[in-house]
PDB file of C-alpha atoms and ligand atoms in Angstrom:
ATOM      1  CA  UNK U   1      35.011  -9.211 -14.061  1.00  0.00           C
ATOM      2  CA  UNK U   2      32.664  -7.560 -11.523  1.00  0.00           C
ATOM      3  CA  UNK U   3      28.921  -7.838 -12.304  1.00  0.00           C
ATOM      4  CA  UNK U   4      27.407  -4.585 -13.612  1.00  0.00           C
ATOM      5  CA  UNK U   5      25.317  -2.833 -10.932  1.00  0.00           C
ATOM      6  CA  UNK U   6      21.668  -1.985 -11.617  1.00  0.00           C
ATOM      7  CA  UNK U   7      21.366   1.738 -12.491  1.00  0.00           C
ATOM      8  CA  UNK U   8      19.793   2.549  -9.111  1.00  0.00           C
ATOM      9  CA  UNK U   9      22.898   1.385  -7.215  1.00  0.00           C
ATOM     10  CA  UNK U  10      26.343   2.946  -7.099  1.00  0.00           C
ATOM     11  CA  UNK U  11      29.613   2.506  -5.247  1.00  0.00           C
ATOM     12  CA  UNK U  12      31.129   5.374  -3.226  1.00  0.00           C
ATOM     13  CA  UNK U  13      34.388   4.879  -1.320  1.00  0.00           C
ATOM     14  CA  UNK U  14      33.838   1.132  -1.436  1.00  0.00           C
ATOM     15  CA  UNK U  15      30.261   1.359  -0.050  1.00  0.00           C
ATOM     16  CA  UNK U  16      27.143   0.428  -1.970  1.00  0.00           C
ATOM     17  CA  UNK U  17      24.338   3.026  -2.121  1.00  0.00           C
ATOM     18  CA  UNK U  18      20.783   2.971  -3.436  1.00  0.00           C
ATOM     19  CA  UNK U  19      19.730   6.398  -4.688  1.00  0.00           C
ATOM     20  CA  UNK U  20      16.026   7.024  -4.958  1.00  0.00           C
ATOM     21  CA  UNK U  21      15.033   9.757  -7.391  1.00  0.00           C
ATOM     22  CA  UNK U  22      12.160  11.451  -5.572  1.00  0.00           C
ATOM     23  CA  UNK U  23      11.764  14.706  -7.343  1.00  0.00           C
ATOM     24  CA  UNK U  24      13.688  16.784  -9.867  1.00  0.00           C
ATOM     25  CA  UNK U  25      15.697  18.263  -6.972  1.00  0.00           C
ATOM     26  CA  UNK U  26      15.497  15.611  -4.268  1.00  0.00           C
ATOM     27  CA  UNK U  27      17.359  12.309  -4.037  1.00  0.00           C
ATOM     28  CA  UNK U  28      17.385  10.001  -1.023  1.00  0.00           C
ATOM     29  CA  UNK U  29      20.256   7.536  -0.581  1.00  0.00           C
ATOM     30  CA  UNK U  30      20.473   4.413   1.557  1.00  0.00           C
ATOM     31  CA  UNK U  31      23.735   2.619   2.399  1.00  0.00           C
ATOM     32  CA  UNK U  32      23.340  -1.007   1.386  1.00  0.00           C
ATOM     33  CA  UNK U  33      24.961  -4.081   2.944  1.00  0.00           C
ATOM     34  CA  UNK U  34      23.959  -6.642   0.310  1.00  0.00           C
ATOM     35  CA  UNK U  35      21.892  -7.247  -2.787  1.00  0.00           C
ATOM     36  CA  UNK U  36      19.716 -10.154  -1.658  1.00  0.00           C
ATOM     37  CA  UNK U  37      17.674 -10.517  -4.861  1.00  0.00           C
ATOM     38  CA  UNK U  38      17.679  -8.747  -8.205  1.00  0.00           C
ATOM     39  CA  UNK U  39      15.746  -9.564 -11.373  1.00  0.00           C
ATOM     40  CA  UNK U  40      13.709  -7.939 -14.118  1.00  0.00           C
ATOM     41  CA  UNK U  41      10.073  -9.020 -14.406  1.00  0.00           C
ATOM     42  CA  UNK U  42       7.965  -8.215 -17.495  1.00  0.00           C
ATOM     43  CA  UNK U  43       6.623  -5.217 -15.511  1.00  0.00           C
ATOM     44  CA  UNK U  44       9.458  -3.768 -13.437  1.00  0.00           C
ATOM     45  CA  UNK U  45      12.937  -4.127 -11.975  1.00  0.00           C
ATOM     46  CA  UNK U  46      12.664  -6.009  -8.655  1.00  0.00           C
ATOM     47  CA  UNK U  47      15.240  -5.935  -5.846  1.00  0.00           C
ATOM     48  CA  UNK U  48      15.378  -6.999  -2.225  1.00  0.00           C
ATOM     49  CA  UNK U  49      18.273  -5.157  -0.580  1.00  0.00           C
ATOM     50  CA  UNK U  50      19.691  -5.380   2.918  1.00  0.00           C
ATOM     51  CA  UNK U  51      20.250  -1.815   4.128  1.00  0.00           C
ATOM     52  CA  UNK U  52      22.120  -0.540   7.193  1.00  0.00           C
ATOM     53  CA  UNK U  53      19.311   1.688   8.532  1.00  0.00           C
ATOM     54  CA  UNK U  54      16.067   0.014   7.451  1.00  0.00           C
ATOM     55  CA  UNK U  55      17.023  -3.667   7.257  1.00  0.00           C
ATOM     56  CA  UNK U  56      15.743  -5.589   4.249  1.00  0.00           C
ATOM     57  CA  UNK U  57      13.752  -3.539   1.756  1.00  0.00           C
ATOM     58  CA  UNK U  58      11.720  -4.164  -1.402  1.00  0.00           C
ATOM     59  CA  UNK U  59      12.748  -1.827  -4.219  1.00  0.00           C
ATOM     60  CA  UNK U  60      10.771  -1.629  -7.482  1.00  0.00           C
ATOM     61  CA  UNK U  61      12.231   0.379 -10.376  1.00  0.00           C
ATOM     62  CA  UNK U  62      14.613   1.982  -7.877  1.00  0.00           C
ATOM     63  CA  UNK U  63      11.835   3.101  -5.469  1.00  0.00           C
ATOM     64  CA  UNK U  64      11.675   1.754  -1.899  1.00  0.00           C
ATOM     65  CA  UNK U  65       8.263   0.126  -1.378  1.00  0.00           C
ATOM     66  CA  UNK U  66       8.517  -1.270   2.127  1.00  0.00           C
ATOM     67  CA  UNK U  67      11.163  -2.148   4.694  1.00  0.00           C
ATOM     68  CA  UNK U  68      11.630  -4.457   7.666  1.00  0.00           C
ATOM     69  CA  UNK U  69      11.886  -1.476  10.024  1.00  0.00           C
ATOM     70  CA  UNK U  70       8.903   0.694   9.058  1.00  0.00           C
ATOM     71  CA  UNK U  71       6.758  -1.501   6.755  1.00  0.00           C
ATOM     72  CA  UNK U  72       4.417  -2.379   9.606  1.00  0.00           C
ATOM     73  CA  UNK U  73       3.327   1.266  10.023  1.00  0.00           C
ATOM     74  CA  UNK U  74       2.006   1.497   6.481  1.00  0.00           C
ATOM     75  CA  UNK U  75       0.626  -2.057   6.351  1.00  0.00           C
ATOM     76  CA  UNK U  76      -1.219  -1.775   9.660  1.00  0.00           C
ATOM     77  CA  UNK U  77      -2.605   1.660   8.792  1.00  0.00           C
ATOM     78  CA  UNK U  78      -3.928   0.707   5.357  1.00  0.00           C
ATOM     79  CA  UNK U  79      -5.442  -2.564   6.676  1.00  0.00           C
ATOM     80  CA  UNK U  80      -6.908  -2.193  10.157  1.00  0.00           C
ATOM     81  CA  UNK U  81      -8.714   1.144   9.799  1.00  0.00           C
ATOM     82  CA  UNK U  82     -11.135  -0.157   7.145  1.00  0.00           C
ATOM     83  CA  UNK U  83     -11.412  -3.621   8.755  1.00  0.00           C
ATOM     84  CA  UNK U  84     -12.501  -1.922  12.007  1.00  0.00           C
ATOM     85  CA  UNK U  85     -15.004   0.310  10.197  1.00  0.00           C
ATOM     86  CA  UNK U  86     -16.804  -2.513   8.373  1.00  0.00           C
ATOM     87  CA  UNK U  87     -18.914  -4.377  10.983  1.00  0.00           C
ATOM     88  CA  UNK U  88     -18.522  -7.843   9.456  1.00  0.00           C
ATOM     89  CA  UNK U  89     -15.955  -8.102   6.635  1.00  0.00           C
ATOM     90  CA  UNK U  90     -15.963 -11.571   5.064  1.00  0.00           C
ATOM     91  CA  UNK U  91     -14.556 -11.098   1.569  1.00  0.00           C
ATOM     92  CA  UNK U  92     -11.602  -8.788   1.126  1.00  0.00           C
ATOM     93  CA  UNK U  93      -9.858  -7.824  -2.118  1.00  0.00           C
ATOM     94  CA  UNK U  94      -6.297  -6.477  -2.136  1.00  0.00           C
ATOM     95  CA  UNK U  95      -5.108  -4.845  -5.341  1.00  0.00           C
ATOM     96  CA  UNK U  96      -1.311  -4.680  -5.506  1.00  0.00           C
ATOM     97  CA  UNK U  97       0.197  -5.492  -2.117  1.00  0.00           C
ATOM     98  CA  UNK U  98       2.901  -7.754  -3.592  1.00  0.00           C
ATOM     99  CA  UNK U  99       5.038  -7.605  -0.443  1.00  0.00           C
ATOM    100  CA  UNK U 100       2.180  -9.535   1.292  1.00  0.00           C
ATOM    101  CA  UNK U 101       2.248  -7.203   4.333  1.00  0.00           C
ATOM    102  CA  UNK U 102      -1.389  -6.155   3.913  1.00  0.00           C
ATOM    103  CA  UNK U 103      -2.585  -9.756   3.452  1.00  0.00           C
ATOM    104  CA  UNK U 104      -0.684 -10.679   6.627  1.00  0.00           C
ATOM    105  CA  UNK U 105      -2.616  -8.003   8.580  1.00  0.00           C
ATOM    106  CA  UNK U 106      -6.030  -8.995   7.126  1.00  0.00           C
ATOM    107  CA  UNK U 107      -5.390 -12.620   8.168  1.00  0.00           C
ATOM    108  CA  UNK U 108      -5.592 -11.418  11.796  1.00  0.00           C
ATOM    109  CA  UNK U 109      -9.395 -11.136  11.396  1.00  0.00           C
ATOM    110  CA  UNK U 110     -11.237 -14.419  12.037  1.00  0.00           C
ATOM    111  CA  UNK U 111     -14.426 -13.036  10.447  1.00  0.00           C
ATOM    112  CA  UNK U 112     -12.695 -12.871   7.054  1.00  0.00           C
ATOM    113  CA  UNK U 113     -13.354 -16.003   4.932  1.00  0.00           C
ATOM    114  CA  UNK U 114     -11.549 -15.079   1.748  1.00  0.00           C
ATOM    115  CA  UNK U 115      -8.768 -12.700   0.746  1.00  0.00           C
ATOM    116  CA  UNK U 116      -8.203 -12.238  -2.979  1.00  0.00           C
ATOM    117  CA  UNK U 117      -4.820 -10.668  -3.607  1.00  0.00           C
ATOM    118  CA  UNK U 118      -4.405  -9.379  -7.146  1.00  0.00           C
ATOM    119  CA  UNK U 119      -0.898  -8.270  -8.039  1.00  0.00           C
ATOM    120  CA  UNK U 120       0.262  -7.823 -11.613  1.00  0.00           C
ATOM    121  CA  UNK U 121       3.707  -9.197 -10.766  1.00  0.00           C
ATOM    122  CA  UNK U 122       4.264 -12.754  -9.483  1.00  0.00           C
ATOM    123  CA  UNK U 123       7.986 -12.096  -9.121  1.00  0.00           C
ATOM    124  CA  UNK U 124       7.379  -9.453  -6.406  1.00  0.00           C
ATOM    125  CA  UNK U 125       5.263 -11.885  -4.363  1.00  0.00           C
ATOM    126  CA  UNK U 126       7.773 -14.727  -4.718  1.00  0.00           C
ATOM    127  CA  UNK U 127      10.737 -12.486  -3.865  1.00  0.00           C
ATOM    128  CA  UNK U 128       9.017 -11.069  -0.758  1.00  0.00           C
ATOM    129  CA  UNK U 129       7.771 -14.425   0.522  1.00  0.00           C
ATOM    130  CA  UNK U 130      11.305 -15.793   0.304  1.00  0.00           C
ATOM    131  CA  UNK U 131      13.524 -12.810   1.104  1.00  0.00           C
ATOM    132  CA  UNK U 132      11.402 -10.337   3.099  1.00  0.00           C
ATOM    133  CA  UNK U 133       9.987 -12.451   5.952  1.00  0.00           C
ATOM    134  CA  UNK U 134       9.618  -9.549   8.418  1.00  0.00           C
ATOM    135  CA  UNK U 135       7.079  -7.920   6.082  1.00  0.00           C
ATOM    136  CA  UNK U 136       5.422 -10.907   4.394  1.00  0.00           C
ATOM    137  CA  UNK U 137       5.518 -13.207   7.402  1.00  0.00           C
ATOM    138  CA  UNK U 138       5.958 -16.088   4.917  1.00  0.00           C
ATOM    139  CA  UNK U 139       2.159 -15.905   4.426  1.00  0.00           C
ATOM    140  CA  UNK U 140       0.692 -19.381   4.089  1.00  0.00           C
ATOM    141  CA  UNK U 141      -2.894 -18.733   5.301  1.00  0.00           C
ATOM    142  CA  UNK U 142      -5.268 -20.818   3.112  1.00  0.00           C
ATOM    143  CA  UNK U 143      -7.793 -17.948   2.984  1.00  0.00           C
ATOM    144  CA  UNK U 144      -5.412 -15.979   0.734  1.00  0.00           C
ATOM    145  CA  UNK U 145      -5.955 -16.580  -2.997  1.00  0.00           C
ATOM    146  CA  UNK U 146      -3.133 -15.156  -5.140  1.00  0.00           C
ATOM    147  CA  UNK U 147      -4.193 -13.889  -8.549  1.00  0.00           C
ATOM    148  CA  UNK U 148      -1.528 -12.558 -10.900  1.00  0.00           C
ATOM    149  CA  UNK U 149      -3.334 -10.105 -13.121  1.00  0.00           C
ATOM    150  CA  UNK U 150      -3.752  -6.385 -13.759  1.00  0.00           C
ATOM    151  CA  UNK U 151      -5.920  -5.037 -10.929  1.00  0.00           C
ATOM    152  CA  UNK U 152      -7.936  -2.876 -13.316  1.00  0.00           C
ATOM    153  CA  UNK U 153      -8.885  -5.829 -15.531  1.00  0.00           C
ATOM    154  CA  UNK U 154      -9.712  -8.001 -12.519  1.00  0.00           C
ATOM    155  CA  UNK U 155     -11.988  -5.391 -10.926  1.00  0.00           C
ATOM    156  CA  UNK U 156     -13.837  -4.654 -14.183  1.00  0.00           C
ATOM    157  CA  UNK U 157     -15.529  -8.059 -14.123  1.00  0.00           C
ATOM    158  CA  UNK U 158     -16.661  -8.046 -10.508  1.00  0.00           C
ATOM    159  CA  UNK U 159     -20.050  -7.034  -9.176  1.00  0.00           C
ATOM    160  CA  UNK U 160     -21.452  -6.941  -5.619  1.00  0.00           C
ATOM    161  CA  UNK U 161     -18.666  -9.255  -4.396  1.00  0.00           C
ATOM    162  CA  UNK U 162     -16.429  -7.705  -1.713  1.00  0.00           C
ATOM    163  CA  UNK U 163     -16.959  -6.146   1.718  1.00  0.00           C
ATOM    164  CA  UNK U 164     -13.631  -4.320   1.745  1.00  0.00           C
ATOM    165  CA  UNK U 165     -11.179  -3.467  -1.061  1.00  0.00           C
ATOM    166  CA  UNK U 166      -7.646  -2.293  -0.252  1.00  0.00           C
ATOM    167  CA  UNK U 167      -5.605  -0.701  -3.027  1.00  0.00           C
ATOM    168  CA  UNK U 168      -1.970  -1.115  -1.973  1.00  0.00           C
ATOM    169  CA  UNK U 169      -0.369   0.241  -5.095  1.00  0.00           C
ATOM    170  CA  UNK U 170       3.046   1.546  -5.920  1.00  0.00           C
ATOM    171  CA  UNK U 171       3.403   5.181  -7.085  1.00  0.00           C
ATOM    172  CA  UNK U 172       1.289   6.311 -10.070  1.00  0.00           C
ATOM    173  CA  UNK U 173       3.999   5.623 -12.634  1.00  0.00           C
ATOM    174  CA  UNK U 174       4.585   2.448 -14.653  1.00  0.00           C
ATOM    175  CA  UNK U 175       2.086  -0.390 -14.120  1.00  0.00           C
ATOM    176  CA  UNK U 176       0.357   1.351 -11.172  1.00  0.00           C
ATOM    177  CA  UNK U 177      -0.657   4.515 -13.062  1.00  0.00           C
ATOM    178  CA  UNK U 178      -4.052   2.986 -13.946  1.00  0.00           C
ATOM    179  CA  UNK U 179      -4.788   2.332 -10.249  1.00  0.00           C
ATOM    180  CA  UNK U 180      -5.292   6.098  -9.720  1.00  0.00           C
ATOM    181  CA  UNK U 181      -7.858   6.632 -12.513  1.00  0.00           C
ATOM    182  CA  UNK U 182     -11.493   7.491 -11.896  1.00  0.00           C
ATOM    183  CA  UNK U 183     -12.759   4.601 -14.049  1.00  0.00           C
ATOM    184  CA  UNK U 184     -10.864   2.207 -11.736  1.00  0.00           C
ATOM    185  CA  UNK U 185     -12.582   3.625  -8.636  1.00  0.00           C
ATOM    186  CA  UNK U 186     -15.909   3.226 -10.477  1.00  0.00           C
ATOM    187  CA  UNK U 187     -15.129  -0.476 -11.028  1.00  0.00           C
ATOM    188  CA  UNK U 188     -14.290  -0.817  -7.331  1.00  0.00           C
ATOM    189  CA  UNK U 189     -17.642   0.740  -6.405  1.00  0.00           C
ATOM    190  CA  UNK U 190     -19.387  -1.886  -8.557  1.00  0.00           C
ATOM    191  CA  UNK U 191     -17.231  -4.716  -7.171  1.00  0.00           C
ATOM    192  CA  UNK U 192     -18.192  -3.821  -3.595  1.00  0.00           C
ATOM    193  CA  UNK U 193     -21.323  -5.095  -1.879  1.00  0.00           C
ATOM    194  CA  UNK U 194     -24.118  -2.605  -1.059  1.00  0.00           C
ATOM    195  CA  UNK U 195     -22.448  -1.655   2.240  1.00  0.00           C
ATOM    196  CA  UNK U 196     -18.818  -2.113   1.174  1.00  0.00           C
ATOM    197  CA  UNK U 197     -15.893   0.249   1.486  1.00  0.00           C
ATOM    198  CA  UNK U 198     -12.499   0.782  -0.127  1.00  0.00           C
ATOM    199  CA  UNK U 199      -9.241   2.365   0.955  1.00  0.00           C
ATOM    200  CA  UNK U 200      -6.205   3.366  -1.065  1.00  0.00           C
ATOM    201  CA  UNK U 201      -2.856   4.976  -0.417  1.00  0.00           C
ATOM    202  CA  UNK U 202      -3.152   8.507  -1.830  1.00  0.00           C
ATOM    203  CA  UNK U 203       0.508   9.587  -1.763  1.00  0.00           C
ATOM    204  CA  UNK U 204       2.448  12.321   0.007  1.00  0.00           C
ATOM    205  CA  UNK U 205       0.510  15.452   1.049  1.00  0.00           C
ATOM    206  CA  UNK U 206       3.780  17.370   0.741  1.00  0.00           C
ATOM    207  CA  UNK U 207       5.377  16.102  -2.470  1.00  0.00           C
ATOM    208  CA  UNK U 208       2.371  14.704  -4.374  1.00  0.00           C
ATOM    209  CA  UNK U 209      -0.411  17.019  -3.249  1.00  0.00           C
ATOM    210  CA  UNK U 210      -1.974  17.070  -6.747  1.00  0.00           C
ATOM    211  CA  UNK U 211      -2.317  13.263  -6.781  1.00  0.00           C
ATOM    212  CA  UNK U 212      -3.658  13.284  -3.222  1.00  0.00           C
ATOM    213  CA  UNK U 213      -6.237  15.978  -4.033  1.00  0.00           C
ATOM    214  CA  UNK U 214      -7.271  14.313  -7.277  1.00  0.00           C
ATOM    215  CA  UNK U 215      -7.658  10.920  -5.589  1.00  0.00           C
ATOM    216  CA  UNK U 216      -9.832  12.424  -2.854  1.00  0.00           C
ATOM    217  CA  UNK U 217     -11.979  14.273  -5.427  1.00  0.00           C
ATOM    218  CA  UNK U 218     -12.410  11.230  -7.671  1.00  0.00           C
ATOM    219  CA  UNK U 219     -13.447   8.985  -4.784  1.00  0.00           C
ATOM    220  CA  UNK U 220     -15.827  11.703  -3.430  1.00  0.00           C
ATOM    221  CA  UNK U 221     -17.562  11.865  -6.802  1.00  0.00           C
ATOM    222  CA  UNK U 222     -18.360   8.138  -6.658  1.00  0.00           C
ATOM    223  CA  UNK U 223     -18.815   7.087  -3.019  1.00  0.00           C
ATOM    224  CA  UNK U 224     -21.493   8.225  -0.568  1.00  0.00           C
ATOM    225  CA  UNK U 225     -18.904   8.856   2.152  1.00  0.00           C
ATOM    226  CA  UNK U 226     -15.241   9.775   1.932  1.00  0.00           C
ATOM    227  CA  UNK U 227     -12.542  10.426   4.529  1.00  0.00           C
ATOM    228  CA  UNK U 228      -8.804  10.957   4.507  1.00  0.00           C
ATOM    229  CA  UNK U 229      -6.330   9.952   7.194  1.00  0.00           C
ATOM    230  CA  UNK U 230      -2.553  10.080   7.542  1.00  0.00           C
ATOM    231  CA  UNK U 231       0.388   8.258   9.085  1.00  0.00           C
ATOM    232  CA  UNK U 232       4.119   8.888   9.172  1.00  0.00           C
ATOM    233  CA  UNK U 233       6.189   6.331   7.260  1.00  0.00           C
ATOM    234  CA  UNK U 234       9.907   7.253   7.445  1.00  0.00           C
ATOM    235  CA  UNK U 235      10.959   5.730   4.104  1.00  0.00           C
ATOM    236  CA  UNK U 236       8.253   7.500   2.072  1.00  0.00           C
ATOM    237  CA  UNK U 237       9.256  10.941   0.753  1.00  0.00           C
ATOM    238  CA  UNK U 238       8.345  13.615   3.278  1.00  0.00           C
ATOM    239  CA  UNK U 239       7.385  10.973   5.868  1.00  0.00           C
ATOM    240  CA  UNK U 240       3.752  12.059   6.081  1.00  0.00           C
ATOM    241  CA  UNK U 241       1.524   9.789   3.974  1.00  0.00           C
ATOM    242  CA  UNK U 242      -2.187   9.977   3.070  1.00  0.00           C
ATOM    243  CA  UNK U 243      -4.872   7.309   2.747  1.00  0.00           C
ATOM    244  CA  UNK U 244      -8.382   7.799   1.361  1.00  0.00           C
ATOM    245  CA  UNK U 245     -11.452   5.760   2.300  1.00  0.00           C
ATOM    246  CA  UNK U 246     -14.556   5.643   0.092  1.00  0.00           C
ATOM    247  CA  UNK U 247     -17.554   3.979   1.707  1.00  0.00           C
ATOM    248  CA  UNK U 248     -21.107   3.199   0.624  1.00  0.00           C
ATOM    249  CA  UNK U 249     -22.449   3.189   4.203  1.00  0.00           C
ATOM    250  CA  UNK U 250     -20.131   2.843   7.222  1.00  0.00           C
ATOM    251  CA  UNK U 251     -17.568   5.360   8.440  1.00  0.00           C
ATOM    252  CA  UNK U 252     -17.434   4.822  12.220  1.00  0.00           C
ATOM    253  CA  UNK U 253     -14.841   2.436  13.596  1.00  0.00           C
ATOM    254  CA  UNK U 254     -15.406  -0.138  16.318  1.00  0.00           C
ATOM    255  CA  UNK U 255     -12.423  -0.027  18.727  1.00  0.00           C
ATOM    256  CA  UNK U 256     -13.325  -3.415  20.235  1.00  0.00           C
ATOM    257  CA  UNK U 257     -12.379  -5.101  16.948  1.00  0.00           C
ATOM    258  CA  UNK U 258      -8.765  -4.012  17.287  1.00  0.00           C
ATOM    259  CA  UNK U 259      -8.266  -4.954  20.915  1.00  0.00           C
ATOM    260  CA  UNK U 260      -7.159  -8.580  20.453  1.00  0.00           C
ATOM    261  CA  UNK U 261      -5.030  -8.036  17.357  1.00  0.00           C
ATOM    262  CA  UNK U 262      -1.292  -8.411  17.489  1.00  0.00           C
ATOM    263  CA  UNK U 263      -0.205  -4.985  16.171  1.00  0.00           C
ATOM    264  CA  UNK U 264       2.981  -3.008  16.655  1.00  0.00           C
ATOM    265  CA  UNK U 265       1.919   0.491  15.571  1.00  0.00           C
ATOM    266  CA  UNK U 266      -1.840   0.898  15.385  1.00  0.00           C
ATOM    267  CA  UNK U 267      -4.058   1.060  18.456  1.00  0.00           C
ATOM    268  CA  UNK U 268      -7.348   2.672  19.392  1.00  0.00           C
ATOM    269  CA  UNK U 269      -5.786   6.095  20.040  1.00  0.00           C
ATOM    270  CA  UNK U 270      -4.034   6.058  16.659  1.00  0.00           C
ATOM    271  CA  UNK U 271      -7.291   5.285  14.840  1.00  0.00           C
ATOM    272  CA  UNK U 272      -9.059   8.068  16.729  1.00  0.00           C
ATOM    273  CA  UNK U 273      -6.384  10.626  15.928  1.00  0.00           C
ATOM    274  CA  UNK U 274      -5.412   9.659  12.375  1.00  0.00           C
ATOM    275  CA  UNK U 275      -8.456  11.431  10.884  1.00  0.00           C
ATOM    276  CA  UNK U 276      -7.383  14.780  12.391  1.00  0.00           C
ATOM    277  CA  UNK U 277      -5.844  16.457   9.372  1.00  0.00           C
ATOM    278  CA  UNK U 278      -3.350  19.317   9.270  1.00  0.00           C
ATOM    279  CA  UNK U 279      -4.786  22.627   8.059  1.00  0.00           C
ATOM    280  CA  UNK U 280      -2.917  22.580   4.715  1.00  0.00           C
ATOM    281  CA  UNK U 281      -4.471  19.211   3.820  1.00  0.00           C
ATOM    282  CA  UNK U 282      -7.970  20.385   4.806  1.00  0.00           C
ATOM    283  CA  UNK U 283      -7.524  23.375   2.533  1.00  0.00           C
ATOM    284  CA  UNK U 284      -6.299  21.215  -0.344  1.00  0.00           C
ATOM    285  CA  UNK U 285      -9.168  18.763  -0.197  1.00  0.00           C
ATOM    286  CA  UNK U 286     -11.653  21.495   0.795  1.00  0.00           C
ATOM    287  CA  UNK U 287     -13.483  19.853   3.686  1.00  0.00           C
TER     288      UNK U 287
HETATM  289  N1  SAM D 301       3.244  -0.046   0.122  1.00  0.00           N
HETATM  290  C1  SAM D 301       3.894   0.278  -1.077  1.00  0.00           C
HETATM  291  C2  SAM D 301       3.931   1.749  -1.400  1.00  0.00           C
HETATM  292  O1  SAM D 301       3.091   2.537  -0.954  1.00  0.00           O
HETATM  293  O2  SAM D 301       4.853   2.122  -2.123  1.00  0.00           O
HETATM  294  C3  SAM D 301       3.389  -0.490  -2.242  1.00  0.00           C
HETATM  295  C4  SAM D 301       3.318  -1.917  -1.964  1.00  0.00           C
HETATM  296  S1  SAM D 301       3.151  -3.111  -3.137  1.00  0.00           S
HETATM  297  C5  SAM D 301       4.797  -3.642  -3.317  1.00  0.00           C
HETATM  298  C6  SAM D 301       2.733  -2.418  -4.683  1.00  0.00           C
HETATM  299  C7  SAM D 301       2.389  -3.512  -5.682  1.00  0.00           C
HETATM  300  O3  SAM D 301       1.521  -3.003  -6.682  1.00  0.00           O
HETATM  301  C8  SAM D 301       3.590  -4.096  -6.428  1.00  0.00           C
HETATM  302  O4  SAM D 301       3.792  -5.422  -5.998  1.00  0.00           O
HETATM  303  C9  SAM D 301       3.196  -4.032  -7.909  1.00  0.00           C
HETATM  304  O5  SAM D 301       3.551  -5.182  -8.639  1.00  0.00           O
HETATM  305  C10 SAM D 301       1.680  -3.867  -7.785  1.00  0.00           C
HETATM  306  N2  SAM D 301       1.028  -3.278  -8.977  1.00  0.00           N
HETATM  307  C11 SAM D 301       1.439  -2.212  -9.702  1.00  0.00           C
HETATM  308  N3  SAM D 301       0.573  -1.986 -10.708  1.00  0.00           N
HETATM  309  C12 SAM D 301      -0.405  -2.918 -10.613  1.00  0.00           C
HETATM  310  C13 SAM D 301      -1.585  -3.203 -11.354  1.00  0.00           C
HETATM  311  N4  SAM D 301      -1.920  -2.470 -12.428  1.00  0.00           N
HETATM  312  N5  SAM D 301      -2.368  -4.238 -10.957  1.00  0.00           N
HETATM  313  C14 SAM D 301      -2.036  -4.993  -9.862  1.00  0.00           C
HETATM  314  N6  SAM D 301      -0.928  -4.767  -9.133  1.00  0.00           N
HETATM  315  C15 SAM D 301      -0.130  -3.755  -9.498  1.00  0.00           C
END
């Protein structure tokens, strides 16, 4: 008897399809070659699929998180902008980031001594290290300390510890909902050193404008400086994606820091232009 397919997958004319439920009236489907890995963790349903268009992809609860073809755009954009703004980042905290793509980018900075990566779900990290090498790069740098815990609980106990915090969360449903709350950003403020800064993914300006606006407002209420930037990530709904930086002191980037890094998407011109926001976003966040 054939094994029952996970609810997110279906067969049409002999082909396997993943259908992502984006919105009440929008579905996106990907034709799938193979199911590479599939298991339930205590937190979510975890799959690594091999797709025709985007290569291998990590899928959590039926939602595409990152892929071999476009994962680098998101991971470089959420990592290098803040690392080039802070003049001397030594201790970096990643909350979420289970695909290890962000940690891989941070490891490109020699100044960084320690990277604490706190993901609630060990299964995601193990699956990506083994089955998603293009994104995770295998990741064996000894500076990375894996901590499997809820990011909110971890951050609550930290004070004056990190130079940079990167919140690489999944969408604000399920276990990641708490990573969009104001009390969490307050804990991050406390966990940062006196000149520290944080960055988070703040969702689609087109399909999740309320979340984006709320995230920007919440971070503005806590941090001395706040800025939003965008990038286009093809597998995220609408393509256009927003990121929000909250900083206690620094907001100017140093282009020289990026020059020697091995990147595929980000460069000096991208960092300069990514803060230029379309008019509809400026109106939503009222700056
Ligand atoms: N780049 C992706 C995106 O924008 O969709 C997200 C990448 S990463 C896979 C998201 C990670 O957040 C997952 O590995 C998930 O386990 C983790 N996560 C969700 N809720 C969490 C929480 N409360 N604490 C720590 N990690 C959490």
